[in-house]
XYZ file of C-alpha atoms in Angstrom:
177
model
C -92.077 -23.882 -65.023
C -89.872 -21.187 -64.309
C -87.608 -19.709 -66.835
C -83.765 -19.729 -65.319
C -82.299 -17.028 -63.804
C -79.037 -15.042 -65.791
C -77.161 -16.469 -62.728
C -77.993 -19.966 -63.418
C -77.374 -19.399 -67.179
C -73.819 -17.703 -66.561
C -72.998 -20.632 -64.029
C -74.056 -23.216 -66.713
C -71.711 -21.687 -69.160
C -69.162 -21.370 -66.853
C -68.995 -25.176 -66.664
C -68.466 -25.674 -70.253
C -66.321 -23.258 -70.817
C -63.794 -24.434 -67.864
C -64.591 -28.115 -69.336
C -63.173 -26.729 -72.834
C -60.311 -24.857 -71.177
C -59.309 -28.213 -69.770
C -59.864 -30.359 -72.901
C -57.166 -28.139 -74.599
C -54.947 -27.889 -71.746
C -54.871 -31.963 -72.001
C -54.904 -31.597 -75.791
C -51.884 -29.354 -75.027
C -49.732 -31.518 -72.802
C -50.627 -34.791 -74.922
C -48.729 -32.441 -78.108
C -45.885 -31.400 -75.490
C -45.044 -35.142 -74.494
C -45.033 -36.723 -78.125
C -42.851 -34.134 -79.572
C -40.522 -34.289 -76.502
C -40.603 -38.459 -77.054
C -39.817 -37.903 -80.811
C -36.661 -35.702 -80.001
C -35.602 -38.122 -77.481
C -35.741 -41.041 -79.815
C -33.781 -39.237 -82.735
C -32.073 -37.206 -81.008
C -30.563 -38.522 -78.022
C -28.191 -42.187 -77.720
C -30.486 -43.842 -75.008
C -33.214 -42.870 -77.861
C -31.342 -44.987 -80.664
C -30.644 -48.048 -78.464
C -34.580 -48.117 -77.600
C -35.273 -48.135 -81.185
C -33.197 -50.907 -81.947
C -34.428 -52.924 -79.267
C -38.236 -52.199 -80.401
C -36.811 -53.461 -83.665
C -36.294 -56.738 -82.250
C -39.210 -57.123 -80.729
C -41.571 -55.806 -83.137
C -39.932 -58.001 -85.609
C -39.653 -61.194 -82.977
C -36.035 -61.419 -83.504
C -35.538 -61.251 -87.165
C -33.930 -57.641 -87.105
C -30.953 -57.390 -84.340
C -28.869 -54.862 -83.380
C -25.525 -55.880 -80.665
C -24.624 -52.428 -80.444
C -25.386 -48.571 -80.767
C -23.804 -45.204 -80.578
C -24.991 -41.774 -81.710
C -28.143 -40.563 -81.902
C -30.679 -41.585 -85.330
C -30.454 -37.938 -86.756
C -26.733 -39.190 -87.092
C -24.309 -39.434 -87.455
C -24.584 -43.218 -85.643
C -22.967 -46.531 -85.836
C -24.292 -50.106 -85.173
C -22.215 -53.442 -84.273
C -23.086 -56.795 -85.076
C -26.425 -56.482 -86.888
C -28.297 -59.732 -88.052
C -31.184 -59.610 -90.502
C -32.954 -63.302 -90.698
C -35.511 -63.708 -93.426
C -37.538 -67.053 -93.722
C -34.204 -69.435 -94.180
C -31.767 -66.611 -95.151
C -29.560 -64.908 -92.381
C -27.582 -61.835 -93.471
C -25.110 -60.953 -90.726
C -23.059 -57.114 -91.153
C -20.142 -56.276 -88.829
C -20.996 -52.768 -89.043
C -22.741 -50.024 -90.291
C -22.086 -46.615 -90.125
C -24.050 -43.526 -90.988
C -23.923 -39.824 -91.211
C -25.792 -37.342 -90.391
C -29.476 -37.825 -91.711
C -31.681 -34.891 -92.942
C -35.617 -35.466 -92.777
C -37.641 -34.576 -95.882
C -41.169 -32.906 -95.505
C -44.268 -34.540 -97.051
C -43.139 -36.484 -100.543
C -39.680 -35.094 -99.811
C -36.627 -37.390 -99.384
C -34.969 -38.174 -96.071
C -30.760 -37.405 -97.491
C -28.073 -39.370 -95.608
C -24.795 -38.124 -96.681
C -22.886 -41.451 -96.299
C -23.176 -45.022 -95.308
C -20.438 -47.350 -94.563
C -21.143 -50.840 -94.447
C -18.312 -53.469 -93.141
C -17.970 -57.175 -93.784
C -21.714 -58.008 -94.891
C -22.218 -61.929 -94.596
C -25.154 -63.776 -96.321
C -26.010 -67.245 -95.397
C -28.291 -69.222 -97.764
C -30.612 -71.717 -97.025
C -29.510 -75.425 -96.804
C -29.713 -77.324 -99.744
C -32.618 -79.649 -100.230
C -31.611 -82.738 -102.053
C -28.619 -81.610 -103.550
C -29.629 -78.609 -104.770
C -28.439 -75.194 -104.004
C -31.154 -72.896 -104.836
C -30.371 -69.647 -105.905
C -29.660 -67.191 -103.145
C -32.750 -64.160 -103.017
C -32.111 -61.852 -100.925
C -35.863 -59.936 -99.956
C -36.227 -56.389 -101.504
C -35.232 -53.337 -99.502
C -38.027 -51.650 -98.297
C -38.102 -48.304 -96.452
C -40.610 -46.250 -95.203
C -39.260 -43.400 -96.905
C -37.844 -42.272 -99.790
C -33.765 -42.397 -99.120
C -31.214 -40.268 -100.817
C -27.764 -41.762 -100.059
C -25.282 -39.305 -100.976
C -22.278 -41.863 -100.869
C -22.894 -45.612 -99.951
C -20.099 -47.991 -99.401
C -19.829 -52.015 -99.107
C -16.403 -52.869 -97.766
C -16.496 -57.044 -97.913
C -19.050 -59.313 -98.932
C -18.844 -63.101 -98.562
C -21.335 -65.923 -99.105
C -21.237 -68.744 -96.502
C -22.720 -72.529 -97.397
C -23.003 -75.250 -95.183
C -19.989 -76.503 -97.082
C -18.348 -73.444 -98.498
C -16.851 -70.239 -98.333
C -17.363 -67.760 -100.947
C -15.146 -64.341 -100.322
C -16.182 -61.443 -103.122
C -13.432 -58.988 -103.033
C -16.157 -56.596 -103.279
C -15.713 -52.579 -102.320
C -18.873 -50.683 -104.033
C -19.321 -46.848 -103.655
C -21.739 -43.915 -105.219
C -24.745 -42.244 -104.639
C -27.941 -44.898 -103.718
C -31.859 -43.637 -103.888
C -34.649 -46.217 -102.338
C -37.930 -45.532 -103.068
């Protein structure tokens, strides 16, 4: 056997090194397109309403959202949302938030306010004559939440048989971990 020539040696190399130039070009444009999506989604309106309707469907209908304006980074404001969990539906006129700062690593995200307007829980049926006791599920977020001022304007418990208004206004600072 022959031993290759430096032609066929610097032609070999010159494949590999054009198939690594266009790995990282790909690598390159694949970075480009998810930051661009992630500025759209927090930063723009259209952004905000597609999150909200991947809410719904990711969640089959148990999270919904009637309305959006603003962009996520805030400040925003949402009409008409419903949260359903197993036999519990809490319904909130509307919810509005300032502007949001993002926290690095173990850092918390900060929202400087949130308004929330006429919140509506309605409890299971009773079984038998009972009323169980109304739990509502823990609030969970993906991240640690520094609420700089929070405030409830309304809350009122609706039965199959009653009404239960709680003049109810709560404000202050709110941290979910």
């Amino acid at each position: 056997t022959r031993a290759p020539t430096r032609t066929a040696l610097y032609a070999a190399s010159g494949d590999w090194a054009g198939s690594v130039r266009r790995l990282l070009r790909i690598i390159v444009v694949l970075a480009i397109i998810v930051l661009a999506g992630t500025a759209w989604l927090v930063s723009t309106e259209s952004g905000l309403r597609f999150l909200a309707s991947t809410v719904d469907l990711v969640t089959s209908g148990a999270i919904r959202v009637a309305a959006t304006s603003g962009r996520l980074l805030g400040p925003f404001h949402l009409e008409e949302l419903t949260i359903t969990v197993r036999e519990t539906r809490v319904t909130i006129a509307s919810v509005d938030v300032s502007s949001i700062h993002t926290g690095m690593g173990d850092q918390p995200w900060r929202v400087d306010a949130v308004t929330v307007r006429d919140l509506r829980i309605f409890p299971p049926k009773p079984r038998e004559g009972i009323h169980p006791p109304v739990h509502l599920p823990p609030l969970r977020t993906p991240v640690h939440l520094d609420i700089g001022h929070a405030r409830l304007e309304g809350l009122t418990v609706i039965t199959e048989t009653n009404t239960y208004p709680i003049v109810y206004v709560a404000e202050g600072p709110l941290t979910w971990r």
